[in-house]
mmCIF file with all atom_site columns, C-alpha atoms in Angstrom:
data_model
loop_
_atom_site.group_PDB
_atom_site.id
_atom_site.type_symbol
_atom_site.label_atom_id
_atom_site.label_alt_id
_atom_site.label_comp_id
_atom_site.label_asym_id
_atom_site.label_entity_id
_atom_site.label_seq_id
_atom_site.pdbx_PDB_ins_code
_atom_site.Cartn_x
_atom_site.Cartn_y
_atom_site.Cartn_z
_atom_site.occupancy
_atom_site.B_iso_or_equiv
_atom_site.pdbx_formal_charge
_atom_site.auth_seq_id
_atom_site.auth_comp_id
_atom_site.auth_asym_id
_atom_site.auth_atom_id
_atom_site.pdbx_PDB_model_num
ATOM 1   C CA . UNK A 1 1   ? -2.347  10.544  22.488  1.00 43.00 ? 1   UNK A CA 1
ATOM 2   C CA . UNK A 1 2   ? 0.904   8.953   21.517  1.00 45.00 ? 2   UNK A CA 1
ATOM 3   C CA . UNK A 1 3   ? 4.101   10.514  22.806  1.00 47.00 ? 3   UNK A CA 1
ATOM 4   C CA . UNK A 1 4   ? 6.508   11.239  20.169  1.00 45.00 ? 4   UNK A CA 1
ATOM 5   C CA . UNK A 1 5   ? 9.558   10.403  22.301  1.00 46.00 ? 5   UNK A CA 1
ATOM 6   C CA . UNK A 1 6   ? 8.322   6.787   22.430  1.00 48.00 ? 6   UNK A CA 1
ATOM 7   C CA . UNK A 1 7   ? 7.400   6.399   18.762  1.00 51.00 ? 7   UNK A CA 1
ATOM 8   C CA . UNK A 1 8   ? 10.156  8.502   16.994  1.00 53.00 ? 8   UNK A CA 1
ATOM 9   C CA . UNK A 1 9   ? 12.413  5.572   15.765  1.00 66.00 ? 9   UNK A CA 1
ATOM 10  C CA . UNK A 1 10  ? 12.255  1.965   15.027  1.00 79.00 ? 10  UNK A CA 1
ATOM 11  C CA . UNK A 1 11  ? 9.512   1.166   17.274  1.00 87.00 ? 11  UNK A CA 1
ATOM 12  C CA . UNK A 1 12  ? 7.021   2.991   15.363  1.00 89.00 ? 12  UNK A CA 1
ATOM 13  C CA . UNK A 1 13  ? 8.023   1.543   12.075  1.00 90.00 ? 13  UNK A CA 1
ATOM 14  C CA . UNK A 1 14  ? 7.930   -2.070  13.556  1.00 92.00 ? 14  UNK A CA 1
ATOM 15  C CA . UNK A 1 15  ? 4.464   -1.446  14.838  1.00 93.00 ? 15  UNK A CA 1
ATOM 16  C CA . UNK A 1 16  ? 3.336   -0.503  11.374  1.00 94.00 ? 16  UNK A CA 1
ATOM 17  C CA . UNK A 1 17  ? 5.028   -3.222  9.844   1.00 95.00 ? 17  UNK A CA 1
ATOM 18  C CA . UNK A 1 18  ? 3.384   -5.526  12.100  1.00 95.00 ? 18  UNK A CA 1
ATOM 19  C CA . UNK A 1 19  ? -0.138  -3.924  11.372  1.00 94.00 ? 19  UNK A CA 1
ATOM 20  C CA . UNK A 1 20  ? 0.621   -4.509  7.704   1.00 94.00 ? 20  UNK A CA 1
ATOM 21  C CA . UNK A 1 21  ? 1.447   -8.163  8.146   1.00 94.00 ? 21  UNK A CA 1
ATOM 22  C CA . UNK A 1 22  ? -1.673  -8.549  10.246  1.00 95.00 ? 22  UNK A CA 1
ATOM 23  C CA . UNK A 1 23  ? -3.621  -6.965  7.418   1.00 91.00 ? 23  UNK A CA 1
ATOM 24  C CA . UNK A 1 24  ? -2.277  -9.522  5.101   1.00 90.00 ? 24  UNK A CA 1
ATOM 25  C CA . UNK A 1 25  ? -3.322  -12.409 7.321   1.00 92.00 ? 25  UNK A CA 1
ATOM 26  C CA . UNK A 1 26  ? -6.660  -10.848 7.921   1.00 89.00 ? 26  UNK A CA 1
ATOM 27  C CA . UNK A 1 27  ? -7.178  -10.622 4.017   1.00 85.00 ? 27  UNK A CA 1
ATOM 28  C CA . UNK A 1 28  ? -5.999  -14.193 3.502   1.00 85.00 ? 28  UNK A CA 1
ATOM 29  C CA . UNK A 1 29  ? -8.480  -15.374 6.233   1.00 87.00 ? 29  UNK A CA 1
ATOM 30  C CA . UNK A 1 30  ? -11.288 -13.218 4.889   1.00 81.00 ? 30  UNK A CA 1
ATOM 31  C CA . UNK A 1 31  ? -10.821 -14.785 1.422   1.00 78.00 ? 31  UNK A CA 1
ATOM 32  C CA . UNK A 1 32  ? -10.708 -18.367 2.878   1.00 80.00 ? 32  UNK A CA 1
ATOM 33  C CA . UNK A 1 33  ? -13.873 -17.699 4.863   1.00 79.00 ? 33  UNK A CA 1
ATOM 34  C CA . UNK A 1 34  ? -15.883 -17.057 1.654   1.00 68.00 ? 34  UNK A CA 1
ATOM 35  C CA . UNK A 1 35  ? -18.265 -19.885 0.510   1.00 52.00 ? 35  UNK A CA 1
ATOM 36  C CA . UNK A 1 36  ? -18.301 -21.424 -2.984  1.00 48.00 ? 36  UNK A CA 1
ATOM 37  C CA . UNK A 1 37  ? -20.103 -18.499 -4.400  1.00 55.00 ? 37  UNK A CA 1
ATOM 38  C CA . UNK A 1 38  ? -17.424 -16.200 -3.072  1.00 56.00 ? 38  UNK A CA 1
ATOM 39  C CA . UNK A 1 39  ? -14.763 -18.297 -4.700  1.00 55.00 ? 39  UNK A CA 1
ATOM 40  C CA . UNK A 1 40  ? -16.593 -18.121 -8.099  1.00 60.00 ? 40  UNK A CA 1
ATOM 41  C CA . UNK A 1 41  ? -16.893 -14.335 -7.761  1.00 59.00 ? 41  UNK A CA 1
ATOM 42  C CA . UNK A 1 42  ? -13.288 -13.901 -6.821  1.00 55.00 ? 42  UNK A CA 1
ATOM 43  C CA . UNK A 1 43  ? -12.080 -16.360 -9.619  1.00 56.00 ? 43  UNK A CA 1
ATOM 44  C CA . UNK A 1 44  ? -13.983 -13.945 -12.042 1.00 58.00 ? 44  UNK A CA 1
ATOM 45  C CA . UNK A 1 45  ? -12.319 -10.985 -10.475 1.00 56.00 ? 45  UNK A CA 1
ATOM 46  C CA . UNK A 1 46  ? -8.810  -12.644 -10.848 1.00 56.00 ? 46  UNK A CA 1
ATOM 47  C CA . UNK A 1 47  ? -9.518  -13.256 -14.559 1.00 55.00 ? 47  UNK A CA 1
ATOM 48  C CA . UNK A 1 48  ? -10.649 -9.738  -15.108 1.00 53.00 ? 48  UNK A CA 1
ATOM 49  C CA . UNK A 1 49  ? -7.455  -8.485  -13.293 1.00 57.00 ? 49  UNK A CA 1
ATOM 50  C CA . UNK A 1 50  ? -5.171  -9.886  -15.914 1.00 56.00 ? 50  UNK A CA 1
ATOM 51  C CA . UNK A 1 51  ? -7.503  -9.310  -18.710 1.00 55.00 ? 51  UNK A CA 1
ATOM 52  C CA . UNK A 1 52  ? -7.862  -5.590  -17.783 1.00 55.00 ? 52  UNK A CA 1
ATOM 53  C CA . UNK A 1 53  ? -4.086  -5.206  -17.426 1.00 60.00 ? 53  UNK A CA 1
ATOM 54  C CA . UNK A 1 54  ? -3.452  -6.993  -20.627 1.00 59.00 ? 54  UNK A CA 1
ATOM 55  C CA . UNK A 1 55  ? -5.998  -4.652  -22.385 1.00 62.00 ? 55  UNK A CA 1
ATOM 56  C CA . UNK A 1 56  ? -4.746  -1.430  -20.879 1.00 69.00 ? 56  UNK A CA 1
ATOM 57  C CA . UNK A 1 57  ? -2.334  0.915   -22.461 1.00 74.00 ? 57  UNK A CA 1
ATOM 58  C CA . UNK A 1 58  ? 1.002   1.410   -20.809 1.00 77.00 ? 58  UNK A CA 1
ATOM 59  C CA . UNK A 1 59  ? -0.120  4.859   -19.276 1.00 83.00 ? 59  UNK A CA 1
ATOM 60  C CA . UNK A 1 60  ? -3.371  3.274   -17.893 1.00 79.00 ? 60  UNK A CA 1
ATOM 61  C CA . UNK A 1 61  ? -1.397  0.411   -16.284 1.00 78.00 ? 61  UNK A CA 1
ATOM 62  C CA . UNK A 1 62  ? 1.103   2.942   -14.666 1.00 83.00 ? 62  UNK A CA 1
ATOM 63  C CA . UNK A 1 63  ? -1.947  5.072   -13.449 1.00 84.00 ? 63  UNK A CA 1
ATOM 64  C CA . UNK A 1 64  ? -3.721  1.951   -12.048 1.00 79.00 ? 64  UNK A CA 1
ATOM 65  C CA . UNK A 1 65  ? -0.626  0.945   -10.346 1.00 80.00 ? 65  UNK A CA 1
ATOM 66  C CA . UNK A 1 66  ? 0.125   4.293   -8.981  1.00 87.00 ? 66  UNK A CA 1
ATOM 67  C CA . UNK A 1 67  ? -3.416  5.250   -7.801  1.00 86.00 ? 67  UNK A CA 1
ATOM 68  C CA . UNK A 1 68  ? -4.036  2.798   -5.031  1.00 85.00 ? 68  UNK A CA 1
ATOM 69  C CA . UNK A 1 69  ? -0.879  3.506   -2.851  1.00 90.00 ? 69  UNK A CA 1
ATOM 70  C CA . UNK A 1 70  ? -1.093  7.186   -3.840  1.00 92.00 ? 70  UNK A CA 1
ATOM 71  C CA . UNK A 1 71  ? -4.669  7.690   -2.313  1.00 92.00 ? 71  UNK A CA 1
ATOM 72  C CA . UNK A 1 72  ? -3.449  5.890   0.895   1.00 93.00 ? 72  UNK A CA 1
ATOM 73  C CA . UNK A 1 73  ? -0.421  8.079   1.169   1.00 95.00 ? 73  UNK A CA 1
ATOM 74  C CA . UNK A 1 74  ? -2.509  11.192  0.441   1.00 96.00 ? 74  UNK A CA 1
ATOM 75  C CA . UNK A 1 75  ? -4.822  10.162  3.166   1.00 95.00 ? 75  UNK A CA 1
ATOM 76  C CA . UNK A 1 76  ? -1.931  9.981   5.580   1.00 96.00 ? 76  UNK A CA 1
ATOM 77  C CA . UNK A 1 77  ? -0.591  13.240  4.467   1.00 96.00 ? 77  UNK A CA 1
ATOM 78  C CA . UNK A 1 78  ? -3.741  15.036  5.119   1.00 95.00 ? 78  UNK A CA 1
ATOM 79  C CA . UNK A 1 79  ? -4.529  13.210  8.376   1.00 94.00 ? 79  UNK A CA 1
ATOM 80  C CA . UNK A 1 80  ? -1.040  14.098  9.739   1.00 93.00 ? 80  UNK A CA 1
ATOM 81  C CA . UNK A 1 81  ? -2.286  17.703  10.381  1.00 92.00 ? 81  UNK A CA 1
ATOM 82  C CA . UNK A 1 82  ? -4.759  16.616  12.913  1.00 89.00 ? 82  UNK A CA 1
ATOM 83  C CA . UNK A 1 83  ? -3.818  15.237  16.343  1.00 85.00 ? 83  UNK A CA 1
ATOM 84  C CA . UNK A 1 84  ? -6.732  13.045  16.753  1.00 88.00 ? 84  UNK A CA 1
ATOM 85  C CA . UNK A 1 85  ? -6.315  11.020  13.663  1.00 90.00 ? 85  UNK A CA 1
ATOM 86  C CA . UNK A 1 86  ? -3.248  8.838   14.890  1.00 90.00 ? 86  UNK A CA 1
ATOM 87  C CA . UNK A 1 87  ? -5.448  5.628   15.129  1.00 90.00 ? 87  UNK A CA 1
ATOM 88  C CA . UNK A 1 88  ? -6.692  6.014   11.364  1.00 93.00 ? 88  UNK A CA 1
ATOM 89  C CA . UNK A 1 89  ? -2.999  6.744   10.107  1.00 93.00 ? 89  UNK A CA 1
ATOM 90  C CA . UNK A 1 90  ? -1.641  3.868   12.003  1.00 92.00 ? 90  UNK A CA 1
ATOM 91  C CA . UNK A 1 91  ? -4.332  1.615   10.523  1.00 94.00 ? 91  UNK A CA 1
ATOM 92  C CA . UNK A 1 92  ? -3.625  2.475   6.856   1.00 95.00 ? 92  UNK A CA 1
ATOM 93  C CA . UNK A 1 93  ? -0.856  -0.214  6.532   1.00 95.00 ? 93  UNK A CA 1
ATOM 94  C CA . UNK A 1 94  ? -3.216  -2.707  8.006   1.00 94.00 ? 94  UNK A CA 1
ATOM 95  C CA . UNK A 1 95  ? -5.825  -2.163  5.194   1.00 90.00 ? 95  UNK A CA 1
ATOM 96  C CA . UNK A 1 96  ? -3.211  -2.079  2.585   1.00 91.00 ? 96  UNK A CA 1
ATOM 97  C CA . UNK A 1 97  ? -2.129  -5.272  3.859   1.00 90.00 ? 97  UNK A CA 1
ATOM 98  C CA . UNK A 1 98  ? -5.641  -6.825  3.726   1.00 88.00 ? 98  UNK A CA 1
ATOM 99  C CA . UNK A 1 99  ? -6.037  -5.783  0.054   1.00 84.00 ? 99  UNK A CA 1
ATOM 100 C CA . UNK A 1 100 ? -2.553  -7.548  -0.918  1.00 87.00 ? 100 UNK A CA 1
ATOM 101 C CA . UNK A 1 101 ? -3.564  -10.558 1.289   1.00 86.00 ? 101 UNK A CA 1
ATOM 102 C CA . UNK A 1 102 ? -6.746  -11.056 -0.627  1.00 82.00 ? 102 UNK A CA 1
ATOM 103 C CA . UNK A 1 103 ? -5.075  -10.954 -4.034  1.00 81.00 ? 103 UNK A CA 1
ATOM 104 C CA . UNK A 1 104 ? -2.259  -13.248 -3.198  1.00 84.00 ? 104 UNK A CA 1
ATOM 105 C CA . UNK A 1 105 ? -4.468  -15.642 -1.558  1.00 84.00 ? 105 UNK A CA 1
ATOM 106 C CA . UNK A 1 106 ? -6.850  -15.483 -4.385  1.00 78.00 ? 106 UNK A CA 1
ATOM 107 C CA . UNK A 1 107 ? -4.088  -16.206 -6.905  1.00 78.00 ? 107 UNK A CA 1
ATOM 108 C CA . UNK A 1 108 ? -2.655  -19.148 -4.890  1.00 80.00 ? 108 UNK A CA 1
ATOM 109 C CA . UNK A 1 109 ? -6.073  -20.812 -4.301  1.00 78.00 ? 109 UNK A CA 1
ATOM 110 C CA . UNK A 1 110 ? -7.453  -20.492 -7.747  1.00 74.00 ? 110 UNK A CA 1
ATOM 111 C CA . UNK A 1 111 ? -4.459  -21.231 -9.798  1.00 76.00 ? 111 UNK A CA 1
ATOM 112 C CA . UNK A 1 112 ? -2.443  -23.494 -7.485  1.00 78.00 ? 112 UNK A CA 1
ATOM 113 C CA . UNK A 1 113 ? 1.379   -23.571 -8.179  1.00 79.00 ? 113 UNK A CA 1
ATOM 114 C CA . UNK A 1 114 ? 0.988   -21.393 -11.239 1.00 78.00 ? 114 UNK A CA 1
ATOM 115 C CA . UNK A 1 115 ? -0.748  -18.797 -9.175  1.00 74.00 ? 115 UNK A CA 1
ATOM 116 C CA . UNK A 1 116 ? 2.145   -18.714 -6.699  1.00 81.00 ? 116 UNK A CA 1
ATOM 117 C CA . UNK A 1 117 ? 4.587   -18.344 -9.480  1.00 82.00 ? 117 UNK A CA 1
ATOM 118 C CA . UNK A 1 118 ? 2.726   -15.501 -11.191 1.00 77.00 ? 118 UNK A CA 1
ATOM 119 C CA . UNK A 1 119 ? 2.235   -13.864 -7.815  1.00 77.00 ? 119 UNK A CA 1
ATOM 120 C CA . UNK A 1 120 ? 5.927   -13.983 -6.958  1.00 81.00 ? 120 UNK A CA 1
ATOM 121 C CA . UNK A 1 121 ? 6.987   -12.509 -10.211 1.00 78.00 ? 121 UNK A CA 1
ATOM 122 C CA . UNK A 1 122 ? 4.260   -10.031 -11.214 1.00 77.00 ? 122 UNK A CA 1
ATOM 123 C CA . UNK A 1 123 ? 2.358   -8.954  -8.153  1.00 80.00 ? 123 UNK A CA 1
ATOM 124 C CA . UNK A 1 124 ? 4.681   -9.411  -5.003  1.00 85.00 ? 124 UNK A CA 1
ATOM 125 C CA . UNK A 1 125 ? 7.550   -7.108  -6.026  1.00 86.00 ? 125 UNK A CA 1
ATOM 126 C CA . UNK A 1 126 ? 5.369   -4.238  -6.489  1.00 86.00 ? 126 UNK A CA 1
ATOM 127 C CA . UNK A 1 127 ? 3.233   -5.042  -3.578  1.00 87.00 ? 127 UNK A CA 1
ATOM 128 C CA . UNK A 1 128 ? 6.109   -5.115  -1.253  1.00 90.00 ? 128 UNK A CA 1
ATOM 129 C CA . UNK A 1 129 ? 7.686   -1.897  -2.518  1.00 92.00 ? 129 UNK A CA 1
ATOM 130 C CA . UNK A 1 130 ? 4.371   -0.107  -2.272  1.00 91.00 ? 130 UNK A CA 1
ATOM 131 C CA . UNK A 1 131 ? 3.873   -1.353  1.250   1.00 93.00 ? 131 UNK A CA 1
ATOM 132 C CA . UNK A 1 132 ? 7.204   0.157   2.179   1.00 95.00 ? 132 UNK A CA 1
ATOM 133 C CA . UNK A 1 133 ? 6.019   3.559   0.814   1.00 95.00 ? 133 UNK A CA 1
ATOM 134 C CA . UNK A 1 134 ? 2.736   3.341   2.540   1.00 95.00 ? 134 UNK A CA 1
ATOM 135 C CA . UNK A 1 135 ? 4.315   2.315   5.851   1.00 96.00 ? 135 UNK A CA 1
ATOM 136 C CA . UNK A 1 136 ? 6.837   5.275   5.594   1.00 96.00 ? 136 UNK A CA 1
ATOM 137 C CA . UNK A 1 137 ? 3.758   7.549   4.837   1.00 96.00 ? 137 UNK A CA 1
ATOM 138 C CA . UNK A 1 138 ? 1.827   6.367   7.922   1.00 96.00 ? 138 UNK A CA 1
ATOM 139 C CA . UNK A 1 139 ? 4.905   6.686   10.105  1.00 94.00 ? 139 UNK A CA 1
ATOM 140 C CA . UNK A 1 140 ? 5.373   10.413  8.886   1.00 94.00 ? 140 UNK A CA 1
ATOM 141 C CA . UNK A 1 141 ? 1.758   11.041  9.581   1.00 95.00 ? 141 UNK A CA 1
ATOM 142 C CA . UNK A 1 142 ? 1.698   9.816   13.004  1.00 93.00 ? 142 UNK A CA 1
ATOM 143 C CA . UNK A 1 143 ? 4.903   11.730  14.065  1.00 91.00 ? 143 UNK A CA 1
ATOM 144 C CA . UNK A 1 144 ? 3.300   14.902  12.586  1.00 92.00 ? 144 UNK A CA 1
ATOM 145 C CA . UNK A 1 145 ? 0.142   14.221  14.524  1.00 90.00 ? 145 UNK A CA 1
ATOM 146 C CA . UNK A 1 146 ? 2.120   13.868  17.564  1.00 87.00 ? 146 UNK A CA 1
ATOM 147 C CA . UNK A 1 147 ? 3.877   17.253  16.992  1.00 86.00 ? 147 UNK A CA 1
ATOM 148 C CA . UNK A 1 148 ? 0.411   18.936  16.395  1.00 87.00 ? 148 UNK A CA 1
ATOM 149 C CA . UNK A 1 149 ? -0.848  17.392  19.498  1.00 83.00 ? 149 UNK A CA 1
ATOM 150 C CA . UNK A 1 150 ? 2.121   18.770  21.608  1.00 81.00 ? 150 UNK A CA 1
ATOM 151 C CA . UNK A 1 151 ? 1.644   22.135  19.942  1.00 79.00 ? 151 UNK A CA 1
ATOM 152 C CA . UNK A 1 152 ? -2.071  22.179  21.008  1.00 78.00 ? 152 UNK A CA 1
ATOM 153 C CA . UNK A 1 153 ? -1.100  21.431  24.599  1.00 75.00 ? 153 UNK A CA 1
ATOM 154 C CA . UNK A 1 154 ? 1.624   24.073  24.498  1.00 68.00 ? 154 UNK A CA 1
ATOM 155 C CA . UNK A 1 155 ? 4.624   21.632  24.761  1.00 65.00 ? 155 UNK A CA 1
ATOM 156 C CA . UNK A 1 156 ? 6.300   23.131  21.620  1.00 64.00 ? 156 UNK A CA 1
ATOM 157 C CA . UNK A 1 157 ? 5.884   26.224  19.552  1.00 63.00 ? 157 UNK A CA 1
ATOM 158 C CA . UNK A 1 158 ? 4.507   26.468  16.020  1.00 59.00 ? 158 UNK A CA 1
ATOM 159 C CA . UNK A 1 159 ? 8.026   27.145  14.738  1.00 58.00 ? 159 UNK A CA 1
ATOM 160 C CA . UNK A 1 160 ? 9.216   23.679  15.954  1.00 70.00 ? 160 UNK A CA 1
ATOM 161 C CA . UNK A 1 161 ? 6.703   21.900  13.665  1.00 79.00 ? 161 UNK A CA 1
ATOM 162 C CA . UNK A 1 162 ? 8.611   21.670  10.345  1.00 84.00 ? 162 UNK A CA 1
ATOM 163 C CA . UNK A 1 163 ? 5.591   21.560  7.646   1.00 88.00 ? 163 UNK A CA 1
ATOM 164 C CA . UNK A 1 164 ? 8.008   22.060  5.006   1.00 91.00 ? 164 UNK A CA 1
ATOM 165 C CA . UNK A 1 165 ? 10.082  19.030  5.774   1.00 93.00 ? 165 UNK A CA 1
ATOM 166 C CA . UNK A 1 166 ? 6.856   17.010  6.316   1.00 94.00 ? 166 UNK A CA 1
ATOM 167 C CA . UNK A 1 167 ? 5.599   17.866  2.726   1.00 95.00 ? 167 UNK A CA 1
ATOM 168 C CA . UNK A 1 168 ? 9.020   17.334  1.096   1.00 96.00 ? 168 UNK A CA 1
ATOM 169 C CA . UNK A 1 169 ? 9.193   13.752  2.595   1.00 95.00 ? 169 UNK A CA 1
ATOM 170 C CA . UNK A 1 170 ? 5.770   13.007  1.076   1.00 97.00 ? 170 UNK A CA 1
ATOM 171 C CA . UNK A 1 171 ? 6.672   14.586  -2.306  1.00 97.00 ? 171 UNK A CA 1
ATOM 172 C CA . UNK A 1 172 ? 9.713   12.225  -2.193  1.00 97.00 ? 172 UNK A CA 1
ATOM 173 C CA . UNK A 1 173 ? 7.461   9.181   -1.247  1.00 96.00 ? 173 UNK A CA 1
ATOM 174 C CA . UNK A 1 174 ? 5.081   10.260  -4.069  1.00 96.00 ? 174 UNK A CA 1
ATOM 175 C CA . UNK A 1 175 ? 8.036   10.440  -6.486  1.00 96.00 ? 175 UNK A CA 1
ATOM 176 C CA . UNK A 1 176 ? 9.334   7.027   -5.564  1.00 95.00 ? 176 UNK A CA 1
ATOM 177 C CA . UNK A 1 177 ? 5.846   5.451   -5.872  1.00 94.00 ? 177 UNK A CA 1
ATOM 178 C CA . UNK A 1 178 ? 5.530   6.915   -9.270  1.00 94.00 ? 178 UNK A CA 1
ATOM 179 C CA . UNK A 1 179 ? 8.859   5.458   -10.327 1.00 94.00 ? 179 UNK A CA 1
ATOM 180 C CA . UNK A 1 180 ? 7.726   2.088   -8.998  1.00 92.00 ? 180 UNK A CA 1
ATOM 181 C CA . UNK A 1 181 ? 4.579   2.259   -10.834 1.00 89.00 ? 181 UNK A CA 1
ATOM 182 C CA . UNK A 1 182 ? 6.426   3.077   -14.131 1.00 91.00 ? 182 UNK A CA 1
ATOM 183 C CA . UNK A 1 183 ? 8.614   -0.001  -13.519 1.00 90.00 ? 183 UNK A CA 1
ATOM 184 C CA . UNK A 1 184 ? 5.480   -2.066  -12.754 1.00 85.00 ? 184 UNK A CA 1
ATOM 185 C CA . UNK A 1 185 ? 3.800   -0.795  -15.908 1.00 83.00 ? 185 UNK A CA 1
ATOM 186 C CA . UNK A 1 186 ? 6.775   -1.608  -18.057 1.00 85.00 ? 186 UNK A CA 1
ATOM 187 C CA . UNK A 1 187 ? 6.933   -5.270  -16.759 1.00 82.00 ? 187 UNK A CA 1
ATOM 188 C CA . UNK A 1 188 ? 3.084   -5.605  -17.217 1.00 78.00 ? 188 UNK A CA 1
ATOM 189 C CA . UNK A 1 189 ? 3.239   -4.170  -20.805 1.00 76.00 ? 189 UNK A CA 1
ATOM 190 C CA . UNK A 1 190 ? 5.894   -6.880  -21.805 1.00 77.00 ? 190 UNK A CA 1
ATOM 191 C CA . UNK A 1 191 ? 4.856   -9.851  -19.675 1.00 74.00 ? 191 UNK A CA 1
ATOM 192 C CA . UNK A 1 192 ? 1.138   -9.593  -18.772 1.00 66.00 ? 192 UNK A CA 1
ATOM 193 C CA . UNK A 1 193 ? 0.335   -11.674 -22.007 1.00 63.00 ? 193 UNK A CA 1
ATOM 194 C CA . UNK A 1 194 ? 2.780   -14.254 -21.190 1.00 67.00 ? 194 UNK A CA 1
ATOM 195 C CA . UNK A 1 195 ? 1.513   -14.859 -17.638 1.00 62.00 ? 195 UNK A CA 1
ATOM 196 C CA . UNK A 1 196 ? -2.150  -14.752 -18.872 1.00 64.00 ? 196 UNK A CA 1
ATOM 197 C CA . UNK A 1 197 ? -1.392  -17.621 -21.285 1.00 64.00 ? 197 UNK A CA 1
ATOM 198 C CA . UNK A 1 198 ? 0.569   -19.527 -18.565 1.00 62.00 ? 198 UNK A CA 1
ATOM 199 C CA . UNK A 1 199 ? -2.554  -19.360 -16.308 1.00 62.00 ? 199 UNK A CA 1
ATOM 200 C CA . UNK A 1 200 ? -4.931  -20.303 -19.118 1.00 60.00 ? 200 UNK A CA 1
ATOM 201 C CA . UNK A 1 201 ? -7.016  -17.182 -18.530 1.00 56.00 ? 201 UNK A CA 1
#
């Protein structure tokens, strides 16, 4: 059981950020370890990524952008009420980083400099912002799990666990993620066609 006194500040945030970065590296390594057949498959996925975003309505694009981060944050919210789920909560940023690492590496390998440019302008800003939201959600979940663990072992009373504050923080995170998704949807709606033509997809 993690002790909340040791992980209540910047230390926990730094650990989760490190996990996210490690996930990105793992995702990039996993992509690079694929054989030629894997590259062909991932290239088709990359093309579908842009074609699907180009063919989606604004609302569909917003929902698609929001759903990935939302599900991870919702998982953190629910797991936070269990004392034994701290390792899973701490691993959420790692898995989020893996997904981003695969997408960014895929773009860079398949499309070269053009892929790097499109990634920097179209994918990376939302990916970085959503990562902040996921890391914040994981942090709150780990801290809540610590409180629940201390309550089980009688170190604090039930009144000292502020569930309302916990839920309020997650509502704020969901709201900020929704706003980011709207911004991503607007940019995609206006510029996805331009980037698709730029890449020759």
